[in-house]
Structure formats: C-alpha cells, structure tokens
PDB file of C-alpha atoms in Angstrom:
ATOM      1  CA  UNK I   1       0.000   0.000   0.000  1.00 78.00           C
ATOM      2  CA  UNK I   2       0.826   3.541  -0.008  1.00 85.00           C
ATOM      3  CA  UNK I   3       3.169   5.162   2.675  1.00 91.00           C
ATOM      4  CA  UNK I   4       3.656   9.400   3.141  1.00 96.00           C
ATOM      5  CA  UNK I   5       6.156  10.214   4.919  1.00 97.00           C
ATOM      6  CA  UNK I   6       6.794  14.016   6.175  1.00 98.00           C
ATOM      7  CA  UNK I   7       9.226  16.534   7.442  1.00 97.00           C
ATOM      8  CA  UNK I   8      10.266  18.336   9.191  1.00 97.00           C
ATOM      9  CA  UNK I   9       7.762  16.700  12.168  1.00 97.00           C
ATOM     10  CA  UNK I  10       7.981  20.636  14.300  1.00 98.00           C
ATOM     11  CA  UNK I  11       8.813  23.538  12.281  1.00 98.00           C
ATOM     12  CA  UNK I  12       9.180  26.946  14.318  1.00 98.00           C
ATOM     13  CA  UNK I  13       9.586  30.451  12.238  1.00 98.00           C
ATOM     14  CA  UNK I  14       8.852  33.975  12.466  1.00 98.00           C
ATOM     15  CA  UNK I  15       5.953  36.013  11.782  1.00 97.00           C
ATOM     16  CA  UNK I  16       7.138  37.203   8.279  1.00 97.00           C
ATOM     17  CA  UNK I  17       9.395  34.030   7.054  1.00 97.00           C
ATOM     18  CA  UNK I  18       8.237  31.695   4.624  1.00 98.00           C
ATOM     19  CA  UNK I  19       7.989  27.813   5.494  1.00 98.00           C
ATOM     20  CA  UNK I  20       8.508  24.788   3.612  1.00 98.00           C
ATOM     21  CA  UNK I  21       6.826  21.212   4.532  1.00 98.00           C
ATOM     22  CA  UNK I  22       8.203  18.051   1.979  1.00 98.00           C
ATOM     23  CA  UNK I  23       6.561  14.926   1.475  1.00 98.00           C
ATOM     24  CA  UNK I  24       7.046  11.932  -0.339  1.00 98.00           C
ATOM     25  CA  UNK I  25       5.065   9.099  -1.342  1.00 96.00           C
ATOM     26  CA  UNK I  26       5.768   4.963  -2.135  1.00 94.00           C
ATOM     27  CA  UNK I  27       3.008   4.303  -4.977  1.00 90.00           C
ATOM     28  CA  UNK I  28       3.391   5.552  -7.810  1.00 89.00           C
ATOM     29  CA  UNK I  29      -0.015   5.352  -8.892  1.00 87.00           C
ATOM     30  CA  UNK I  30      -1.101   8.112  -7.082  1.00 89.00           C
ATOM     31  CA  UNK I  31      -2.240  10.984  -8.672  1.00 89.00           C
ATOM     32  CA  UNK I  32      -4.002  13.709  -6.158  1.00 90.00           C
ATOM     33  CA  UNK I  33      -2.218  15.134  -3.129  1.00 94.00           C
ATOM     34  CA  UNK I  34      -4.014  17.283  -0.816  1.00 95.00           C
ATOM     35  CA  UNK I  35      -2.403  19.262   2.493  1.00 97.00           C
ATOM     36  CA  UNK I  36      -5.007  19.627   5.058  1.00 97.00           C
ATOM     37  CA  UNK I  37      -4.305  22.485   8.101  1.00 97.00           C
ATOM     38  CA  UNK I  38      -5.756  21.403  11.648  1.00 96.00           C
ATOM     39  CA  UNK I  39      -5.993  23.935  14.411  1.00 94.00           C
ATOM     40  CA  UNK I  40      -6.014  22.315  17.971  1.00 89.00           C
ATOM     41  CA  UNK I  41      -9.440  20.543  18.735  1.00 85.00           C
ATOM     42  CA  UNK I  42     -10.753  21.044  15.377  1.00 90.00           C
ATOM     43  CA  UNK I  43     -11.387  19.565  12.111  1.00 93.00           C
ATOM     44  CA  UNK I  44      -8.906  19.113   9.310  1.00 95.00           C
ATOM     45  CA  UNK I  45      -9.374  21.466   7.089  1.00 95.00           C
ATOM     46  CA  UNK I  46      -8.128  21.266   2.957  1.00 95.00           C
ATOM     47  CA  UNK I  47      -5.965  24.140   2.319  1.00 97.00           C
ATOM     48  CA  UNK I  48      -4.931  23.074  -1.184  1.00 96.00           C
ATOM     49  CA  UNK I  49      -4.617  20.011  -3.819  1.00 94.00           C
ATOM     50  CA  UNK I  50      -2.336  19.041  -6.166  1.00 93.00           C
ATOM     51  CA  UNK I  51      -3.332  16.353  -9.572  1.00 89.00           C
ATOM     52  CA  UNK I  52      -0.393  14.647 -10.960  1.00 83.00           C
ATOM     53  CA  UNK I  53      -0.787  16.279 -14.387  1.00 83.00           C
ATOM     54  CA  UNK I  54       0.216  19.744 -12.551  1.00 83.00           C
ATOM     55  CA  UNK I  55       3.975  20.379 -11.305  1.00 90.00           C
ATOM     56  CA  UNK I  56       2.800  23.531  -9.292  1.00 94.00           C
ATOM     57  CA  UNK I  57      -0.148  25.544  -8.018  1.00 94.00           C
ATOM     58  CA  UNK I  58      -0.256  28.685  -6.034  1.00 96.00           C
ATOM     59  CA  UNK I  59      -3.532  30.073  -3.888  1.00 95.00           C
ATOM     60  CA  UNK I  60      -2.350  33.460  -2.238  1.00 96.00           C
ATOM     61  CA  UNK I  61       0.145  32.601  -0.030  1.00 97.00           C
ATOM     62  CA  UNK I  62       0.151  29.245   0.432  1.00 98.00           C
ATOM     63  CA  UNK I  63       1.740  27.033  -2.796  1.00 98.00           C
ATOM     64  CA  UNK I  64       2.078  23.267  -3.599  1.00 98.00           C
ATOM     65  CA  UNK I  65       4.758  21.658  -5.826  1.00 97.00           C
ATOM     66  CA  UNK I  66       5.299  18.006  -7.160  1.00 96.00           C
ATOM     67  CA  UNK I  67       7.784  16.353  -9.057  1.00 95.00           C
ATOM     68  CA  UNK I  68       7.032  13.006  -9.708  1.00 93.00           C
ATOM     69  CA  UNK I  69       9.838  11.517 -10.705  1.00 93.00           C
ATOM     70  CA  UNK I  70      10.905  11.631  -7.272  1.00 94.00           C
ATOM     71  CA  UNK I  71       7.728  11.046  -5.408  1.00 95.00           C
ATOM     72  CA  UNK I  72       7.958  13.979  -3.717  1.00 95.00           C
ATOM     73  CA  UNK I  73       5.623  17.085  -2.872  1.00 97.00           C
ATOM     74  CA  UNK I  74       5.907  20.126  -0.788  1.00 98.00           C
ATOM     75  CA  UNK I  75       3.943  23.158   0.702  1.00 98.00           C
ATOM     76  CA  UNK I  76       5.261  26.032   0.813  1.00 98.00           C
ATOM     77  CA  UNK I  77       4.054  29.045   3.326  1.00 98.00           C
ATOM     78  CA  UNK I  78       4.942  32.829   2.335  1.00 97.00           C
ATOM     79  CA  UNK I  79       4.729  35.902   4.769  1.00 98.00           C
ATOM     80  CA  UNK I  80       3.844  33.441   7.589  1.00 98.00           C
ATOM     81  CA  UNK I  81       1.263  34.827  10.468  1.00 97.00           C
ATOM     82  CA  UNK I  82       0.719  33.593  13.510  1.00 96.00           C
ATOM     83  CA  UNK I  83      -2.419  32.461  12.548  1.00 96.00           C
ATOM     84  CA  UNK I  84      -0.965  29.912  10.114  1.00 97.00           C
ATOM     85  CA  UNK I  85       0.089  28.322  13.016  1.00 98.00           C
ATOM     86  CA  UNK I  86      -1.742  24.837  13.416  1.00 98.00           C
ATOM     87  CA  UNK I  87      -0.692  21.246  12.315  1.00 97.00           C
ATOM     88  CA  UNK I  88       0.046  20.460   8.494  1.00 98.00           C
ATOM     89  CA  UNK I  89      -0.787  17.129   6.646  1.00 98.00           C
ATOM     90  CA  UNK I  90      -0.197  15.934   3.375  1.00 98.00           C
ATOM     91  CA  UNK I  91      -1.817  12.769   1.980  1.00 96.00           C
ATOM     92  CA  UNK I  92      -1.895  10.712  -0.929  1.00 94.00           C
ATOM     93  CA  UNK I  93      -4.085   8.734  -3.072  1.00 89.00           C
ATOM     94  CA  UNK I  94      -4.270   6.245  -5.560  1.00 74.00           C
ATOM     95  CA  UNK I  95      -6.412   6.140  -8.950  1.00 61.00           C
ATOM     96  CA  UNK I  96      -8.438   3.417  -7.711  1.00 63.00           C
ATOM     97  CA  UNK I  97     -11.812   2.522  -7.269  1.00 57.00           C
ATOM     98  CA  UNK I  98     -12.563   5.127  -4.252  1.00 64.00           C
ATOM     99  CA  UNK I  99     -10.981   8.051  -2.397  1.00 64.00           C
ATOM    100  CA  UNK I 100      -9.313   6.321   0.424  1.00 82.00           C
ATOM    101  CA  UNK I 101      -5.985   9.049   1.405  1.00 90.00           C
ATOM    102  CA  UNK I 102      -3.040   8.183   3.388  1.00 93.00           C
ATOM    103  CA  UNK I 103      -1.666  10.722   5.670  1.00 95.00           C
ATOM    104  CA  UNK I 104       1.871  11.848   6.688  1.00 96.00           C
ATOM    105  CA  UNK I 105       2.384  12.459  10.316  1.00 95.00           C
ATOM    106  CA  UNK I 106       1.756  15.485  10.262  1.00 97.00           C
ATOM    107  CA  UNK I 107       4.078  19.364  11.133  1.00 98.00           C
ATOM    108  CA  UNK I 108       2.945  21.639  13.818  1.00 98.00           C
ATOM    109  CA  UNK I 109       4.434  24.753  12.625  1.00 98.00           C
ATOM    110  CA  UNK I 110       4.474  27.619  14.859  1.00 98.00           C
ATOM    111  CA  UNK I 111       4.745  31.349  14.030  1.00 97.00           C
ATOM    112  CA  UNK I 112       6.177  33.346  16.432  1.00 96.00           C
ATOM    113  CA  UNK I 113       5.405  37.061  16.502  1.00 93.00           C
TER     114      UNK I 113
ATOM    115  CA  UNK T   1     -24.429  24.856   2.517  1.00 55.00           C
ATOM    116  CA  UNK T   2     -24.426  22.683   5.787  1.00 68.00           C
ATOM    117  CA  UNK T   3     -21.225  20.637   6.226  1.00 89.00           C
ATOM    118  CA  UNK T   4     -20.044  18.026   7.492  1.00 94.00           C
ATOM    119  CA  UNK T   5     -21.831  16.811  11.004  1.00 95.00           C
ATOM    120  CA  UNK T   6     -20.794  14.429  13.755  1.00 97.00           C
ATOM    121  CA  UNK T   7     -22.050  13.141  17.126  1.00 96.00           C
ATOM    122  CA  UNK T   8     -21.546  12.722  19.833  1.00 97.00           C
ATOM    123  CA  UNK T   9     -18.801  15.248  20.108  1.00 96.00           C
ATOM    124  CA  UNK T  10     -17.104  13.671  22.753  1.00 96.00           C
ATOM    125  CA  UNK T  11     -17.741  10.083  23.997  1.00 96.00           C
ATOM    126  CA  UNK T  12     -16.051   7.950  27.206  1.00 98.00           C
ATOM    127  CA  UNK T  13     -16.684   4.300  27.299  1.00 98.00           C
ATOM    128  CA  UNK T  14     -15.279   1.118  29.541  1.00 98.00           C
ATOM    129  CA  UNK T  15     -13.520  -1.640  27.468  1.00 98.00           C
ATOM    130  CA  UNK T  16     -15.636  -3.635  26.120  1.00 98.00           C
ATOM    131  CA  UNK T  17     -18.010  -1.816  25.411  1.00 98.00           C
ATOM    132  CA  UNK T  18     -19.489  -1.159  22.360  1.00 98.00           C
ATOM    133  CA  UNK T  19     -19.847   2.165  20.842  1.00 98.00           C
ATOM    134  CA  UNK T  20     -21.908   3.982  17.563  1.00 98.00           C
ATOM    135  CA  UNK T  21     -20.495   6.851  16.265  1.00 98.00           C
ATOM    136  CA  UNK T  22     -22.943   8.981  13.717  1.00 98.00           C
ATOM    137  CA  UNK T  23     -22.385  11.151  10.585  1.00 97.00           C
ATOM    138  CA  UNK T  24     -24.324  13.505   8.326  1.00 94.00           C
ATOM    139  CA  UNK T  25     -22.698  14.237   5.634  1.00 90.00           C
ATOM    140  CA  UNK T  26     -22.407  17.582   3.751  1.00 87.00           C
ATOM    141  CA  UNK T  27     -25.257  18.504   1.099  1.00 83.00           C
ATOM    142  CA  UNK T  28     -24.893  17.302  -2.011  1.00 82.00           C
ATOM    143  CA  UNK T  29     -21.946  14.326  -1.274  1.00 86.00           C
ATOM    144  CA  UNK T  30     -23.125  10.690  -1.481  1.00 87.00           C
ATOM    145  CA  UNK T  31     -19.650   8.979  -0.387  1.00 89.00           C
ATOM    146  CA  UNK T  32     -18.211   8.797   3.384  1.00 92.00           C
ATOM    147  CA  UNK T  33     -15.177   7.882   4.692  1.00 93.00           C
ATOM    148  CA  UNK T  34     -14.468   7.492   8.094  1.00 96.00           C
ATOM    149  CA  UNK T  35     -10.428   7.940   9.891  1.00 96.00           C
ATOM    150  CA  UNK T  36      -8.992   7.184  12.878  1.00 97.00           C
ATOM    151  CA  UNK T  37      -6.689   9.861  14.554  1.00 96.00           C
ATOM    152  CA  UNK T  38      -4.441   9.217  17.320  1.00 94.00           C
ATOM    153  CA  UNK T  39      -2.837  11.136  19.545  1.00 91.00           C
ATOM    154  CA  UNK T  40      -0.210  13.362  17.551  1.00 89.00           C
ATOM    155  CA  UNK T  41      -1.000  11.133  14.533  1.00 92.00           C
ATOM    156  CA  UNK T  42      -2.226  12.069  10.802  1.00 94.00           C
ATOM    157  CA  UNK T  43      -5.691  10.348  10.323  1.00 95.00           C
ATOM    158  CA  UNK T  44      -6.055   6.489   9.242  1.00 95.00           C
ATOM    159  CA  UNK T  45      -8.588   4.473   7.130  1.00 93.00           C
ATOM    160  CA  UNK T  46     -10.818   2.543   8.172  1.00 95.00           C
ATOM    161  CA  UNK T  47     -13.269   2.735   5.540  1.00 93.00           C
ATOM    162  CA  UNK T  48     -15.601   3.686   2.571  1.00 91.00           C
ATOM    163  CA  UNK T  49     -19.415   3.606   1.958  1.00 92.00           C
ATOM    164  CA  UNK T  50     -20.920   4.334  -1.171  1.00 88.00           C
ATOM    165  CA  UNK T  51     -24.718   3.678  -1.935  1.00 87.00           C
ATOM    166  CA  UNK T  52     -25.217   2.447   1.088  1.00 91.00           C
ATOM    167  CA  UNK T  53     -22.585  -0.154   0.358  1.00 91.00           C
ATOM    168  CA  UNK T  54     -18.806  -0.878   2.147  1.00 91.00           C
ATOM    169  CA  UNK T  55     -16.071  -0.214  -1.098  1.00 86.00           C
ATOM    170  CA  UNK T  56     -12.927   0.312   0.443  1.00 87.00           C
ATOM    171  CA  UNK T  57     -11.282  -0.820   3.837  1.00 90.00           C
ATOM    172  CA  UNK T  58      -8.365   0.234   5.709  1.00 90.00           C
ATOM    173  CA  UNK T  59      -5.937  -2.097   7.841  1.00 91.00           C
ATOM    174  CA  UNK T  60      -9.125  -2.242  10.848  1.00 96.00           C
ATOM    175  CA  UNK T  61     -10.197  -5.338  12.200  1.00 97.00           C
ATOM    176  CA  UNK T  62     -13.841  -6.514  11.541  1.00 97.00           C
ATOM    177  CA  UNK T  63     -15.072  -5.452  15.289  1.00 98.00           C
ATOM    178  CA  UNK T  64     -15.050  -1.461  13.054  1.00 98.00           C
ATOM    179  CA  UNK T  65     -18.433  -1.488  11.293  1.00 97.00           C
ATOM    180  CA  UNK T  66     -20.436   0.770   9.560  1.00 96.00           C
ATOM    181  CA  UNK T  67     -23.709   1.395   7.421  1.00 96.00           C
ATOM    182  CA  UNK T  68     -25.017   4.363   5.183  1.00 95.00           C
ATOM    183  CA  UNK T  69     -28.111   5.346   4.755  1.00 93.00           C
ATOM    184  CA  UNK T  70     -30.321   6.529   1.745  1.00 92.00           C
ATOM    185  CA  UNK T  71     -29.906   9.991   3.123  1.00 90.00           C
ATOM    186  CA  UNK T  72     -26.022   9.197   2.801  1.00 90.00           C
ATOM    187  CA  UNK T  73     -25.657   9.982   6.700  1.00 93.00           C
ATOM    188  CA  UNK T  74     -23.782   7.212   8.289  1.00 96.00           C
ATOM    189  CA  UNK T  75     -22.992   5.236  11.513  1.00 97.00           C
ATOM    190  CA  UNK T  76     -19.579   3.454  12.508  1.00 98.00           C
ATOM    191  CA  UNK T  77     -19.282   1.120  15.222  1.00 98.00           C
ATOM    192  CA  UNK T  78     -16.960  -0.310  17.213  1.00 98.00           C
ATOM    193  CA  UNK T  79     -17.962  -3.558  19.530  1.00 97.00           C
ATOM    194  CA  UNK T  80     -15.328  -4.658  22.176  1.00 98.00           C
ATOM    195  CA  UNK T  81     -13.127  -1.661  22.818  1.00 98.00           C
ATOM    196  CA  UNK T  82      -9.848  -1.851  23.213  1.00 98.00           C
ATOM    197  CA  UNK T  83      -7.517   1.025  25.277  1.00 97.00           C
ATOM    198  CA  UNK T  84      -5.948   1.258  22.150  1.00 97.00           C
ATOM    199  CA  UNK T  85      -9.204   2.618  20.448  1.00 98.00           C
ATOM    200  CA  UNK T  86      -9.365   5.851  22.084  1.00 97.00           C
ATOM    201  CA  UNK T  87      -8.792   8.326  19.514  1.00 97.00           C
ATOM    202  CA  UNK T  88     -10.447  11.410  17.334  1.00 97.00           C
ATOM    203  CA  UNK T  89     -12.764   9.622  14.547  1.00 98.00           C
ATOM    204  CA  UNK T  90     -13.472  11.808  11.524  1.00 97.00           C
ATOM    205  CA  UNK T  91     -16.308  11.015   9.261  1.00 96.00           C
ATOM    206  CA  UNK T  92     -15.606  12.754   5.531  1.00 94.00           C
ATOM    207  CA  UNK T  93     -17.774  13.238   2.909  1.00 90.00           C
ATOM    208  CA  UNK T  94     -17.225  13.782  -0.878  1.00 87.00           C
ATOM    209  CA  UNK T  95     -18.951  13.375  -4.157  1.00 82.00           C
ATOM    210  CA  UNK T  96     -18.726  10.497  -6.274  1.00 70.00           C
ATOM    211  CA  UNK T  97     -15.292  10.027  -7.762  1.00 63.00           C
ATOM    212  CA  UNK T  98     -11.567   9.599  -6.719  1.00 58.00           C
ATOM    213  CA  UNK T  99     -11.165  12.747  -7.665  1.00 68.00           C
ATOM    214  CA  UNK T 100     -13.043  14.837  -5.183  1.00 80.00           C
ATOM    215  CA  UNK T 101     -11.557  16.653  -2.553  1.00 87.00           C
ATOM    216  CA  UNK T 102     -12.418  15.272   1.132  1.00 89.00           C
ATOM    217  CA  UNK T 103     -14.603  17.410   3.813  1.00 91.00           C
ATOM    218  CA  UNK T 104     -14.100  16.631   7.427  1.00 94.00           C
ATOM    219  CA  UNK T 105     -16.133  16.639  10.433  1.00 95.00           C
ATOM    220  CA  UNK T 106     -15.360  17.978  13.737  1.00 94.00           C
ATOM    221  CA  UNK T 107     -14.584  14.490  14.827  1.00 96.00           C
ATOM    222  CA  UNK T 108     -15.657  12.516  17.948  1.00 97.00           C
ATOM    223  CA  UNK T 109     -13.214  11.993  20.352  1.00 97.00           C
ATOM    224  CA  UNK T 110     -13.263   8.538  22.558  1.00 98.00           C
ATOM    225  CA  UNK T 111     -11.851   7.468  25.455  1.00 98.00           C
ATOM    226  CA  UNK T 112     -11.877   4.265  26.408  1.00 98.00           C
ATOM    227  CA  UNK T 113     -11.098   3.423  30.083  1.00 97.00           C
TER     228      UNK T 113
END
C-alpha cells in the first residue's frame, strides 16, 4: 500500500518568514495530493490540492509543488502569520476505485510574533 | 451549505463496550469515509461507503463497522473496545469520484477506560 512520509515533524519560524513542509510518497499510482491544516481541537481542514498532471499551483500565499519523478511534494508558506500556526498534513491517493488518502504524520508549525 | 456533522462530540466508554459513532454528511456528497486519529498522529482508514454499500477498507479489524443510509448519513461502530481505540474519529464526505476533494467533520473523540 501507499506510505507518506513528512518533514520536518515541528517547524518553528517567524511572523514574516516563509515555510517549507516536503513529502514523499511509495506508490506511484497516485495521482491527487491534498495538504489539510488542523488547528487544535478542530477539524482538518483542505488548504490546497495538487493532480499529478500539474507540477505547481499557487492560492495566495500558500503554494504546492510536485515532481514526480521523485515522489515527492511540498507546501510552501509565504509571509507566515501567527495564525498559520496549526498542524500540516499531506496525503496521498491512488487512482483506484474510491478516495481512500493516506496521511503523513503530520508538522505543527508555529509562528512566532 | 451545511457541512459536514458528527455526534456525539465527545464520547467515554469502559472496554468492552461497544460504541456507535454517527455522521451527516455535507449537502450534495453521497460517499463517506471514516479515519482514525491518534494522539499526535495524521488520520487512518478505516473505511468507505458508497450507496449504502462498504467499497474500500483500511488495515481495521472486523469489530469497526459501519452502514449508510439513503440519506447518505452514516454510523460506525466499534464492539469490544480496546484502550488502544481511544482516539479522534473523523467522518468525511465527498462526491462520487476519486477525484473529489475530502470534507471533514469535527470528529468525535473517545476514550476508552
């Protein structure tokens, strides 16, 4: 099956500094790659997606790239606030039959004022 | 648009128990997922339902159980608990399609003592 791993696991910057997250992936049939932001006793929420026909894709601050050739994928935070502070996961899945993800670990990233 | 629901919010049950989790899913989607998320974990799993019908599994033994209903709400259950089960569950609800993007629920967290 698939496996995602993630890094850095803590990732602690300053109000103003951008922030990078990396992931990679085992299967190479996957093809959609979402990164989901969860605030402390609260749902995860989808903060972007990536298909595997794209390479990059950009929403404000907040950016995903993906080279698959090397299985890897990465969010990248500009101009980071405090409120972007929370815990980041990316996930993975397959083009099969339903929508099943699997999850990295996750980053808390903290943005210090 | 209402999203996705879950109850109860929070839940604390004796091992061995057995416990019913429910889910309403957001207007419009007819598939739901449900994850497991541990402590300091990213979310796992445990399994599909479309048309009222189980098509996809995670790695969850067959005590995790679940049904959807023609109003594509849904229930999962969980007979003998285990220490080991207490964790957030997230229901998530999407449209038809590998391709669509996952919305969570707030969770319900469970504690089993």
């Amino acid at each position: 099956g698939e496996n995602v791993e993630q890094h850095p696991s803590t990732l602690s910057v300053q109000e103003g500094d951008s922030a990078v997250i990396k992931c990679t992936y085992s299967d190479s049939a996957s093809n959609y790659f979402p990164w989901y932001k969860q605030e402390l006793g609260k749902r995860p929420q989808l903060i972007i997606d990536i298909r595997s026909n794209v390479g990059e894709k950009k929403d404000q601050r907040i950016a995903v790239t993906l080279n698959k050739t090397a299985k890897h994928f990465s969010l990248h935070i500009t101009e980071t606030q405090p409120e972007d502070s929370a815990v980041y996961f990316c996930a993975a899945r397959m083009n099969s039959g339903y929508s099943t993800l699997t999850f990295g670990k996750g980053t808390m990233l903290l943005v210090s004022p | 648009e209402t999203g996705v629901t879950q109850s109860p919010t929070h839940l604390i049950k004796t091992r061995g128990q057995q416990v019913t989790l429910r889910c309403s899913s957001q207007s419009g989607h007819n598939t739901v997922s449900w994850y497991q998320q541990a402590l300091g974990q990213g979310p796992q799993f445990i399994f599909q339902y479309y048309r009222e019908e189980e098509n996809g599994r995670g790695n969850f033994p067959p005590r995790f159980s679940g049904l959807q209903f023609p109003n594509y709400s849904s229930e999962l259950n969980v007979n003998a608990l285990e220490l080991d089960d207490s964790a957030l569950y997230l229901c998530a609800s999407s449209l038809e399609g590998y391709n669509s993007p996952l919305h969570f629920g707030n969770g319900t967290r469970l504690t089993v003592t």
